[in-house]
Amino acid sequence: MRNTTEQFVYKLSEGDASMRDLLGGKGAGVAEMTKLGMPVPEGFTITTQACRSYLSGSNDISQEIHEQVLSSLSDLEKATGKRLGDGVNPLLVSVRSGAQVSMPGMMDTILNLGLNEEVVQALISKTDNPRWAWDSYRRFIQMYSNVVMGFPEEVFEQRLSERKTERQVSSDNDLDAEDMEWLARRFLDDYKQQEGREFPTDPTIQLFESIKEVRANADTPEDARRSQELGAEGIGLCRTEHMFFQPDRIEPIRRMIVAADEEERQEALDALLPMQREDFTAMYEALGGRPMTVRLIDPPLHEFLPKTAQAVEALAKATGHTAEEIKDTADELTEVDPMLGHRGSRLAVTYPAIARMQTRAVVEAAIQVKRRHPDWSLAPEIMVPLVSKPAEFEYVKQIVEETANQVIRESGLPMYCSVGTMIETPRAALLAGDIAAGAEFFSFGTNDLTQMTFGLSRDDAGSFLQDYYDKGLLQEDPSSIEFCERVGLDYVSCSTYRVPVARLAAAQASLGRHAPERR
């Protein structure tokens, strides 16, 4: 049994200016102000050593950090007389990052963490100011989505601009409580469309996700390296659309979308090709020969278009199109329910040139890395997203295979590219046997399947699922992993920092299946 536990979380009253290395510049400064008796709000600082321990991938230390944060949160609630997520007297907190010295790239501050619809109603009751409460909520959704999940600000600025136009006002201050509620709800819709899941309503989840700033699966070389350190045996899902939102990528993808003809569209894709190839090359290098499944672009194209008048004008100037033409294109592409609209494999059906470009980028990257590391086993895996019938998959598969084979022939380097799909709809699940005739691998999109089959969101269902378990209406969650083991599924794809938990669940399922019967 341990006699001592390293302290990863400090009260503001426990630090001082000499602890800059441990508490960071902001933490040490606020601690010094507290010691001087200045009116500093209650709070606590998570140390730089906690960050290093977390990034080292040690589950034991991560558990200690988790417990210390919860303990400090409890102390904070006692000191303020408020509770995080409480429906009567809620506590709202901010999450800030800091190092020994300020530097570019630090995480932006997240304000008003702890808000959900129940807490908004509590704030309205306490303040009699519904506009302020809903405005605070929509700002929190925007900050969380941008800082934690990496969503572009323009997605939300477009909504704000739309509402002001509808209301025929020019200032945010001219919008009333009804407008702010409308914006908050649209922001929640945008989050779901972009992420494929509901916005987290549990304040504790909001807090720890903000502390970790986790991105789902692995879409960058940094994520790929971290996932391997945590024990992953490869990348089960690389979502290529996240690469397009980077500042140097957004203009070419927008050029492609607003292109007046195929020639103009191909010019934009030709500009994107080396960027995508560079991304995949770095990913393959980070994986050190381990497998990676790359999914073709999935979200609807309107999500990439500029949302503000200033951005529209900039794109118009860059492309030679008028602002009105760009707005018309955006209007044509905007859908009532984009999650069920022109996305996934449907994009490749309409714009096969996009699938060709992405396939070429993946295979050329694999060939390039294979030349550098002849001993590595590299076989590109390309996933077609959101199919509903075999013919749909076969159409896109042919595009991918033709392009991949051409690139391989040009290189003179023997290589095999497999093509599979993600089963995300009940129809695709029912027709999986027919789709399997041409697919070389499957990945079951459990989030989408759960939402479409049960009408449940994994992010919100936790508030009532325990009742179903207690009353025998549903089995325990781990049974789904056991089912995957029984039917012979051989990999689980999850966000980077959930790798240890996924490995544990898979190991338990495997041991349970192969354990000798008890007598």
Coordinates of C-alpha atoms in Angstrom, one line a residue:
M1 CA 0.0 0.0 0.0
R2 CA 1.3 3.5 -0.9
N3 CA 2.2 5.8 1.9
T4 CA 2.3 8.9 -0.2
T5 CA 0.6 10.1 -3.3
E6 CA 2.0 12.8 -5.6
Q7 CA 0.0 16.0 -5.5
F8 CA -1.2 16.8 -9.0
V9 CA -3.8 19.4 -8.0
Y10 CA -3.2 22.5 -5.8
K11 CA -5.6 24.9 -4.2
L12 CA -4.9 28.5 -5.1
S13 CA -3.9 29.2 -1.5
E14 CA -1.3 26.4 -1.6
G15 CA 0.9 28.0 -4.3
D16 CA 3.1 31.0 -4.8
A17 CA 5.3 32.8 -7.4
S18 CA 8.2 30.4 -6.9
M19 CA 6.2 27.5 -8.2
R20 CA 5.9 28.7 -11.8
D21 CA 7.5 25.5 -13.2
L22 CA 4.9 23.4 -11.4
L23 CA 1.8 25.6 -11.6
G24 CA 2.5 27.5 -14.8
G25 CA 2.6 31.2 -15.2
K26 CA -1.1 31.8 -14.7
G27 CA -1.4 29.3 -11.8
A28 CA 1.5 30.8 -9.9
G29 CA 0.3 34.3 -10.5
V30 CA -3.2 33.7 -9.3
A31 CA -1.8 31.8 -6.2
E32 CA 0.4 34.8 -5.4
M33 CA -2.6 37.1 -5.6
T34 CA -4.5 34.8 -3.3
K35 CA -1.7 34.9 -0.7
L36 CA -1.7 38.7 -0.9
G37 CA -5.4 38.7 0.1
M38 CA -6.7 40.0 -3.2
P39 CA -10.3 39.0 -4.1
V40 CA -9.6 36.0 -6.4
P41 CA -12.4 33.6 -7.2
E42 CA -12.2 30.1 -5.8
G43 CA -10.4 27.6 -7.9
F44 CA -7.6 25.1 -8.3
T45 CA -4.6 24.4 -10.5
I46 CA -3.7 21.1 -12.2
T47 CA 0.1 20.9 -12.3
T48 CA 2.4 20.7 -15.3
Q49 CA 3.6 17.3 -13.8
A50 CA 0.0 16.1 -14.2
C51 CA 0.2 17.0 -17.8
R52 CA 3.4 15.0 -18.3
S53 CA 2.0 12.1 -16.4
Y54 CA -1.1 12.1 -18.4
L55 CA 0.8 12.2 -21.7
S56 CA 3.0 9.4 -20.6
G57 CA 0.0 7.1 -20.8
S58 CA 0.2 5.7 -17.3
N59 CA -3.3 4.6 -16.3
D60 CA -2.4 4.5 -12.6
I61 CA -1.3 8.1 -12.6
S62 CA -4.3 9.2 -14.7
Q63 CA -6.6 7.6 -12.1
E64 CA -4.9 9.7 -9.4
I65 CA -5.3 12.8 -11.4
H66 CA -9.0 12.0 -11.9
E67 CA -9.6 11.5 -8.2
Q68 CA -7.7 14.6 -7.2
V69 CA -9.6 16.8 -9.6
L70 CA -12.9 15.4 -8.3
S71 CA -11.8 16.0 -4.7
S72 CA -10.8 19.6 -5.6
L73 CA -14.1 20.1 -7.4
S74 CA -15.9 18.9 -4.2
D75 CA -13.9 21.4 -2.1
L76 CA -14.7 24.2 -4.6
E77 CA -18.4 23.3 -4.4
K78 CA -18.3 23.5 -0.6
A79 CA -16.4 26.8 -0.6
T80 CA -18.9 28.4 -3.0
G81 CA -22.1 26.8 -1.8
K82 CA -22.9 25.7 -5.3
R83 CA -22.7 22.4 -7.2
L84 CA -21.7 21.7 -10.8
G85 CA -24.8 20.8 -12.8
D86 CA -27.2 21.5 -10.0
G87 CA -30.7 22.5 -11.1
V88 CA -31.2 25.0 -8.3
N89 CA -27.9 26.6 -7.4
P90 CA -25.4 25.7 -10.2
L91 CA -21.7 26.2 -10.2
L92 CA -20.1 27.5 -13.4
V93 CA -16.3 27.3 -14.0
S94 CA -13.7 28.3 -16.5
V95 CA -10.9 26.1 -17.8
R96 CA -7.6 27.8 -18.7
S97 CA -4.3 26.5 -19.9
G98 CA -0.9 27.9 -19.0
A99 CA 2.8 27.0 -19.1
Q100 CA 5.8 28.4 -17.4
V101 CA 5.8 31.2 -20.0
S102 CA 3.0 32.2 -22.4
M103 CA 3.4 30.8 -25.9
P104 CA 1.4 30.5 -29.1
G105 CA -0.8 27.4 -29.5
M106 CA -2.0 27.3 -25.8
M107 CA -5.6 26.2 -25.4
D108 CA -8.1 29.1 -25.3
T109 CA -10.1 29.7 -22.2
I110 CA -13.5 27.9 -21.9
L111 CA -16.0 29.9 -19.9
N112 CA -19.3 29.0 -18.3
L113 CA -18.5 25.3 -18.2
G114 CA -21.3 23.4 -16.5
L115 CA -24.2 24.7 -18.6
N116 CA -26.9 22.5 -20.0
E117 CA -30.6 23.1 -20.5
E118 CA -31.5 22.3 -16.9
V119 CA -28.9 24.7 -15.6
V120 CA -30.0 27.4 -18.0
Q121 CA -33.5 27.2 -16.5
A122 CA -32.0 27.5 -13.1
L123 CA -30.1 30.6 -14.1
I124 CA -33.3 32.1 -15.5
S125 CA -35.1 31.4 -12.2
K126 CA -32.3 33.0 -10.2
T127 CA -31.6 36.0 -12.4
D128 CA -34.9 36.6 -14.2
N129 CA -32.7 37.2 -17.3
P130 CA -33.4 34.6 -19.9
R131 CA -31.5 36.4 -22.6
W132 CA -28.3 36.4 -20.5
A133 CA -28.8 32.7 -19.6
W134 CA -29.3 31.5 -23.2
D135 CA -26.5 33.8 -24.5
S136 CA -24.2 32.3 -22.0
Y137 CA -25.2 28.8 -23.1
R138 CA -24.7 29.4 -26.8
R139 CA -21.3 31.0 -26.1
F140 CA -20.2 28.0 -24.1
I141 CA -21.3 25.6 -26.8
Q142 CA -19.3 27.6 -29.3
M143 CA -16.2 27.8 -27.1
Y144 CA -16.3 24.1 -26.2
S145 CA -16.8 23.0 -29.8
N146 CA -14.0 25.1 -31.1
V147 CA -11.4 24.7 -28.3
V148 CA -12.0 21.0 -27.3
M149 CA -13.3 19.5 -30.6
G150 CA -11.5 21.8 -33.1
F151 CA -14.6 23.0 -34.9
P152 CA -14.1 26.1 -37.1
E153 CA -15.6 29.3 -35.7
E154 CA -17.3 30.0 -39.0
V155 CA -19.8 27.2 -38.5
F156 CA -21.3 29.2 -35.6
E157 CA -20.7 32.7 -37.0
Q158 CA -22.9 31.8 -39.9
R159 CA -25.7 30.9 -37.6
L160 CA -25.4 34.3 -35.8
S161 CA -25.3 36.1 -39.2
E162 CA -28.4 34.2 -40.4
R163 CA -30.4 35.2 -37.3
K164 CA -29.4 38.9 -37.5
T165 CA -30.4 38.9 -41.1
E166 CA -33.8 37.3 -40.3
R167 CA -34.3 39.9 -37.5
Q168 CA -33.1 42.7 -39.7
V169 CA -30.6 43.9 -37.1
S170 CA -26.9 44.6 -37.3
S171 CA -25.7 44.1 -33.7
D172 CA -25.6 41.0 -31.5
N173 CA -27.0 43.1 -28.7
D174 CA -30.2 43.6 -30.7
L175 CA -31.0 39.9 -30.5
D176 CA -33.4 39.0 -27.7
A177 CA -33.8 35.9 -25.4
E178 CA -35.8 34.0 -28.1
D179 CA -33.0 34.6 -30.6
M180 CA -30.4 33.4 -28.1
E181 CA -32.3 30.2 -27.4
W182 CA -32.7 29.6 -31.1
L183 CA -28.9 30.1 -31.6
A184 CA -28.1 27.7 -28.7
R185 CA -30.3 25.0 -30.2
R186 CA -28.9 25.5 -33.7
F187 CA -25.4 25.3 -32.3
L188 CA -26.3 22.0 -30.6
D189 CA -27.5 20.8 -34.0
D190 CA -24.3 21.9 -35.7
Y191 CA -22.3 20.1 -33.1
K192 CA -24.2 16.8 -33.7
Q193 CA -23.9 17.1 -37.4
Q194 CA -20.2 17.8 -37.2
E195 CA -19.3 15.3 -34.6
G196 CA -21.9 12.6 -35.2
R197 CA -23.1 12.6 -31.6
E198 CA -24.9 14.9 -29.1
F199 CA -23.3 17.7 -27.3
P200 CA -22.3 16.5 -23.8
T201 CA -24.8 17.6 -21.2
D202 CA -23.0 16.0 -18.1
P203 CA -20.9 18.9 -16.6
T204 CA -18.3 16.4 -15.3
I205 CA -17.7 15.0 -18.8
Q206 CA -17.5 18.6 -20.0
L207 CA -14.9 19.3 -17.4
F208 CA -12.6 16.3 -18.1
E209 CA -12.9 16.6 -21.8
S210 CA -11.9 20.3 -21.5
I211 CA -8.9 19.3 -19.3
K212 CA -7.8 16.7 -21.7
E213 CA -8.8 18.5 -24.9
V214 CA -9.3 14.9 -26.6
R215 CA -10.0 14.5 -30.3
A216 CA -11.8 11.4 -31.4
N217 CA -9.9 8.4 -33.1
A218 CA -6.7 9.7 -34.8
D219 CA -6.7 12.4 -37.5
T220 CA -3.2 13.8 -37.0
P221 CA 0.3 12.4 -36.7
E222 CA 0.3 13.5 -33.1
D223 CA -2.9 11.5 -32.4
A224 CA -1.4 8.5 -34.2
R225 CA 1.8 8.6 -32.1
R226 CA -0.2 9.0 -28.8
S227 CA -2.5 6.1 -29.7
Q228 CA 0.5 3.8 -30.2
E229 CA 2.0 4.8 -26.9
L230 CA -1.3 3.9 -25.3
G231 CA -1.2 0.4 -26.8
A232 CA -3.2 0.7 -30.0
E233 CA -2.2 -1.7 -32.8
G234 CA -3.1 0.7 -35.6
I235 CA -5.6 3.4 -36.5
G236 CA -9.1 2.1 -37.1
L237 CA -10.5 5.4 -38.4
C238 CA -8.7 8.4 -39.9
R239 CA -11.3 11.0 -40.8
T240 CA -10.0 13.0 -43.7
E241 CA -12.4 15.9 -43.4
H242 CA -10.7 17.2 -40.3
M243 CA -7.6 17.8 -42.4
F244 CA -9.5 20.2 -44.7
F245 CA -10.4 22.6 -41.9
Q246 CA -6.8 23.7 -41.4
P247 CA -6.1 27.3 -42.6
D248 CA -4.0 26.3 -45.6
R249 CA -6.5 23.7 -46.7
I250 CA -9.8 25.5 -46.4
E251 CA -9.4 27.7 -49.5
P252 CA -8.6 24.9 -52.0
I253 CA -11.6 22.8 -50.7
R254 CA -13.8 25.8 -51.1
R255 CA -12.5 26.4 -54.6
M256 CA -13.4 22.9 -55.4
I257 CA -17.0 23.2 -54.1
V258 CA -17.8 26.5 -55.9
A259 CA -16.1 25.4 -59.2
A260 CA -18.2 26.3 -62.2
D261 CA -17.1 23.2 -64.2
E262 CA -15.0 20.0 -64.0
E263 CA -11.8 21.7 -65.1
E264 CA -12.0 24.3 -62.4
R265 CA -12.9 21.6 -59.8
Q266 CA -9.9 19.5 -60.9
E267 CA -7.5 22.4 -60.5
A268 CA -8.6 22.8 -56.9
L269 CA -8.3 19.1 -56.3
D270 CA -4.8 19.1 -57.8
A271 CA -3.9 21.8 -55.2
L272 CA -5.2 19.6 -52.4
L273 CA -3.5 16.4 -53.5
P274 CA 0.0 17.2 -52.2
M275 CA -1.4 18.5 -48.9
Q276 CA -3.4 15.3 -48.4
R277 CA -0.4 13.1 -49.4
E278 CA 1.7 14.9 -46.9
D279 CA -0.9 14.3 -44.2
F280 CA -1.0 10.6 -44.9
T281 CA 2.7 10.3 -45.2
A282 CA 3.2 11.7 -41.7
M283 CA 0.5 9.4 -40.4
Y284 CA 2.1 6.3 -41.9
E285 CA 5.5 7.4 -40.5
A286 CA 4.1 7.9 -37.0
L287 CA 2.5 4.4 -37.1
G288 CA 5.8 2.7 -37.9
G289 CA 4.3 0.1 -40.2
R290 CA 1.1 -0.5 -38.3
P291 CA -2.2 -0.5 -40.3
M292 CA -4.4 2.6 -40.8
T293 CA -8.0 2.7 -42.2
V294 CA -8.6 6.0 -44.0
R295 CA -12.2 7.1 -44.5
L296 CA -13.1 9.1 -47.5
I297 CA -14.6 12.5 -46.9
D298 CA -17.9 12.2 -45.0
P299 CA -19.7 15.5 -44.1
P300 CA -21.8 17.5 -46.5
L301 CA -19.9 20.0 -48.5
H302 CA -21.7 23.1 -47.3
E303 CA -20.0 22.7 -44.0
F304 CA -16.7 23.8 -45.6
L305 CA -18.1 27.0 -47.2
P306 CA -17.6 30.4 -45.7
K307 CA -20.3 31.6 -43.3
T308 CA -19.5 35.3 -42.8
A309 CA -19.9 38.1 -45.3
Q310 CA -16.1 38.9 -45.0
A311 CA -15.1 35.3 -45.7
V312 CA -17.5 35.1 -48.7
E313 CA -16.0 38.3 -50.1
A314 CA -12.5 36.8 -49.6
L315 CA -13.4 33.6 -51.5
A316 CA -15.1 35.6 -54.2
K317 CA -11.9 37.6 -54.7
A318 CA -9.7 34.5 -54.7
T319 CA -11.8 32.5 -57.2
G320 CA -13.1 35.2 -59.5
H321 CA -16.7 34.3 -58.7
T322 CA -19.1 36.9 -57.4
A323 CA -20.3 36.9 -53.7
E324 CA -23.8 36.2 -55.0
E325 CA -22.6 33.1 -56.9
I326 CA -20.9 31.8 -53.7
K327 CA -24.0 32.5 -51.6
D328 CA -26.2 30.7 -54.2
T329 CA -23.9 27.7 -54.1
A330 CA -24.1 27.6 -50.3
D331 CA -27.9 27.9 -50.5
E332 CA -28.1 25.1 -53.0
L333 CA -26.0 22.8 -50.8
T334 CA -27.5 23.6 -47.5
E335 CA -29.9 20.9 -46.3
V336 CA -32.7 20.6 -43.8
D337 CA -31.1 17.5 -42.2
P338 CA -27.4 17.2 -43.4
M339 CA -26.8 14.1 -41.2
L340 CA -29.2 12.3 -43.5
G341 CA -28.4 14.2 -46.7
H342 CA -25.7 14.6 -49.3
R343 CA -22.8 13.1 -47.4
G344 CA -20.8 9.9 -47.2
S345 CA -20.7 7.7 -50.2
R346 CA -23.3 10.0 -51.9
L347 CA -20.5 12.6 -52.3
A348 CA -18.4 10.2 -54.2
V349 CA -21.3 9.3 -56.4
T350 CA -21.8 13.0 -57.3
Y351 CA -18.2 14.0 -57.2
P352 CA -16.0 11.0 -58.1
A353 CA -13.0 13.3 -58.6
I354 CA -12.8 13.8 -54.8
A355 CA -12.6 10.1 -54.2
R356 CA -10.0 9.7 -56.9
M357 CA -7.9 12.5 -55.3
Q358 CA -8.1 11.1 -51.8
T359 CA -7.3 7.6 -53.0
R360 CA -4.3 8.8 -54.9
A361 CA -3.1 10.7 -51.9
V362 CA -3.4 7.7 -49.6
V363 CA -1.7 5.2 -51.9
E364 CA 1.1 7.6 -53.0
A365 CA 1.8 8.3 -49.3
A366 CA 2.0 4.5 -48.6
I367 CA 4.3 4.0 -51.5
Q368 CA 6.5 6.8 -50.4
V369 CA 6.8 5.5 -46.9
K370 CA 7.4 2.0 -48.1
R371 CA 10.4 3.1 -50.2
R372 CA 11.9 4.6 -47.0
H373 CA 11.1 1.6 -44.9
P374 CA 11.2 -1.5 -47.1
D375 CA 10.8 -3.8 -44.0
W376 CA 7.5 -2.2 -43.0
S377 CA 4.3 -4.0 -44.0
L378 CA 2.2 -1.3 -45.7
A379 CA -1.2 -2.0 -47.3
P380 CA -3.5 1.0 -47.6
E381 CA -7.1 0.5 -46.3
I382 CA -9.7 2.8 -47.7
M383 CA -13.2 3.0 -46.1
V384 CA -16.3 4.1 -48.0
P385 CA -18.6 5.9 -45.5
L386 CA -22.4 5.7 -45.1
V387 CA -23.5 3.1 -47.6
S388 CA -27.1 1.7 -47.7
K389 CA -27.0 -0.8 -50.5
P390 CA -24.5 -3.1 -52.3
A391 CA -24.7 -1.2 -55.6
E392 CA -23.8 2.1 -53.9
F393 CA -20.7 0.6 -52.3
E394 CA -19.6 -1.2 -55.5
Y395 CA -19.8 2.1 -57.5
V396 CA -17.5 3.9 -55.1
K397 CA -15.3 0.8 -54.7
Q398 CA -14.6 0.7 -58.4
I399 CA -13.5 4.3 -58.4
V400 CA -11.1 3.6 -55.5
E401 CA -9.7 0.4 -57.0
E402 CA -9.1 1.9 -60.5
T403 CA -7.3 4.8 -59.0
A404 CA -5.2 2.8 -56.6
N405 CA -4.2 0.2 -59.2
Q406 CA -3.1 3.0 -61.6
V407 CA -1.0 4.6 -58.9
I408 CA 0.6 1.3 -58.0
R409 CA 1.4 0.5 -61.6
E410 CA 3.0 3.9 -62.1
S411 CA 5.2 3.3 -59.0
G412 CA 6.4 -0.1 -60.0
L413 CA 6.3 -1.1 -56.4
P414 CA 4.1 -4.1 -55.5
M415 CA 1.3 -3.1 -53.1
Y416 CA -2.2 -4.0 -52.3
C417 CA -5.0 -1.6 -51.4
S418 CA -8.1 -3.0 -49.7
V419 CA -11.5 -1.3 -49.9
G420 CA -14.1 -1.6 -47.2
T421 CA -17.0 0.3 -45.7
M422 CA -18.6 1.5 -42.4
I423 CA -21.9 -0.1 -41.6
E424 CA -23.8 2.9 -40.1
T425 CA -27.5 2.4 -41.1
P426 CA -29.9 -0.4 -40.2
R427 CA -30.4 -1.1 -43.9
A428 CA -26.7 -1.6 -44.4
A429 CA -26.6 -3.9 -41.4
L430 CA -29.5 -6.0 -42.8
L431 CA -27.8 -6.2 -46.2
A432 CA -24.3 -6.8 -44.7
G433 CA -24.1 -10.3 -46.2
D434 CA -24.7 -8.9 -49.7
I435 CA -22.3 -5.9 -49.2
A436 CA -19.7 -8.3 -47.8
A437 CA -19.5 -10.0 -51.2
G438 CA -17.4 -7.0 -52.4
A439 CA -16.1 -5.4 -49.2
E440 CA -12.8 -6.5 -47.9
F441 CA -13.5 -5.3 -44.4
F442 CA -16.3 -3.8 -42.3
S443 CA -16.4 -1.3 -39.5
F444 CA -19.7 -1.0 -37.6
G445 CA -20.5 2.6 -36.7
T446 CA -22.0 1.8 -33.3
N447 CA -22.9 5.4 -32.5
D448 CA -25.0 5.9 -35.7
L449 CA -26.5 2.4 -35.5
T450 CA -27.5 3.0 -31.8
Q451 CA -29.1 6.3 -32.7
M452 CA -31.0 4.9 -35.7
T453 CA -32.0 1.6 -34.2
F454 CA -32.8 2.5 -30.5
G455 CA -33.2 6.2 -30.9
L456 CA -30.6 6.6 -28.2
S457 CA -27.7 9.0 -28.0
R458 CA -24.7 7.5 -26.1
D459 CA -23.9 11.0 -24.8
D460 CA -27.3 11.6 -23.1
A461 CA -28.7 8.1 -22.5
G462 CA -26.5 7.7 -19.3
S463 CA -29.1 9.7 -17.3
F464 CA -31.7 6.9 -17.6
L465 CA -30.0 3.7 -18.8
Q466 CA -29.2 2.5 -15.3
D467 CA -33.0 2.2 -14.7
Y468 CA -33.2 -0.1 -17.7
Y469 CA -30.3 -2.2 -16.4
D470 CA -31.8 -2.4 -12.9
K471 CA -35.2 -3.5 -14.3
G472 CA -33.7 -6.0 -16.7
L473 CA -34.9 -4.2 -19.8
L474 CA -31.3 -4.0 -21.2
Q475 CA -28.2 -6.0 -20.4
E476 CA -25.0 -4.3 -19.2
D477 CA -22.9 -2.2 -21.7
P478 CA -19.9 -4.7 -21.9
S479 CA -22.2 -7.3 -23.5
S480 CA -21.7 -5.5 -26.8
I481 CA -18.0 -6.1 -26.7
E482 CA -18.6 -9.7 -25.8
F483 CA -20.9 -10.0 -28.8
C484 CA -18.2 -8.6 -31.1
E485 CA -15.8 -11.2 -29.7
R486 CA -18.4 -14.0 -30.3
V487 CA -19.0 -13.1 -34.0
G488 CA -15.4 -12.8 -34.8
L489 CA -14.8 -9.0 -35.1
D490 CA -11.1 -8.4 -34.8
Y491 CA -10.7 -4.7 -34.0
V492 CA -12.2 -1.9 -32.1
S493 CA -11.8 1.7 -33.1
C494 CA -12.1 4.4 -30.5
S495 CA -10.8 7.8 -29.5
T496 CA -7.1 8.0 -28.6
Y497 CA -7.4 8.3 -24.9
R498 CA -10.0 5.5 -24.7
V499 CA -7.5 3.0 -26.1
P500 CA -6.6 1.5 -22.6
V501 CA -10.3 1.0 -21.7
A502 CA -11.1 -0.5 -25.1
R503 CA -8.1 -2.9 -24.8
L504 CA -9.2 -4.0 -21.3
A505 CA -12.8 -4.6 -22.4
A506 CA -11.6 -6.6 -25.5
A507 CA -9.2 -8.6 -23.3
Q508 CA -12.0 -9.4 -20.8
A509 CA -14.3 -10.5 -23.6
S510 CA -11.6 -12.8 -25.1
L511 CA -10.7 -14.3 -21.7
G512 CA -14.4 -14.9 -20.9
R513 CA -15.0 -16.6 -24.2
H514 CA -12.0 -18.9 -24.0
A515 CA -12.1 -19.6 -20.2
P516 CA -12.8 -23.3 -19.3
E517 CA -16.3 -24.0 -18.1
R518 CA -16.7 -24.0 -14.3
R519 CA -17.7 -27.3 -12.8

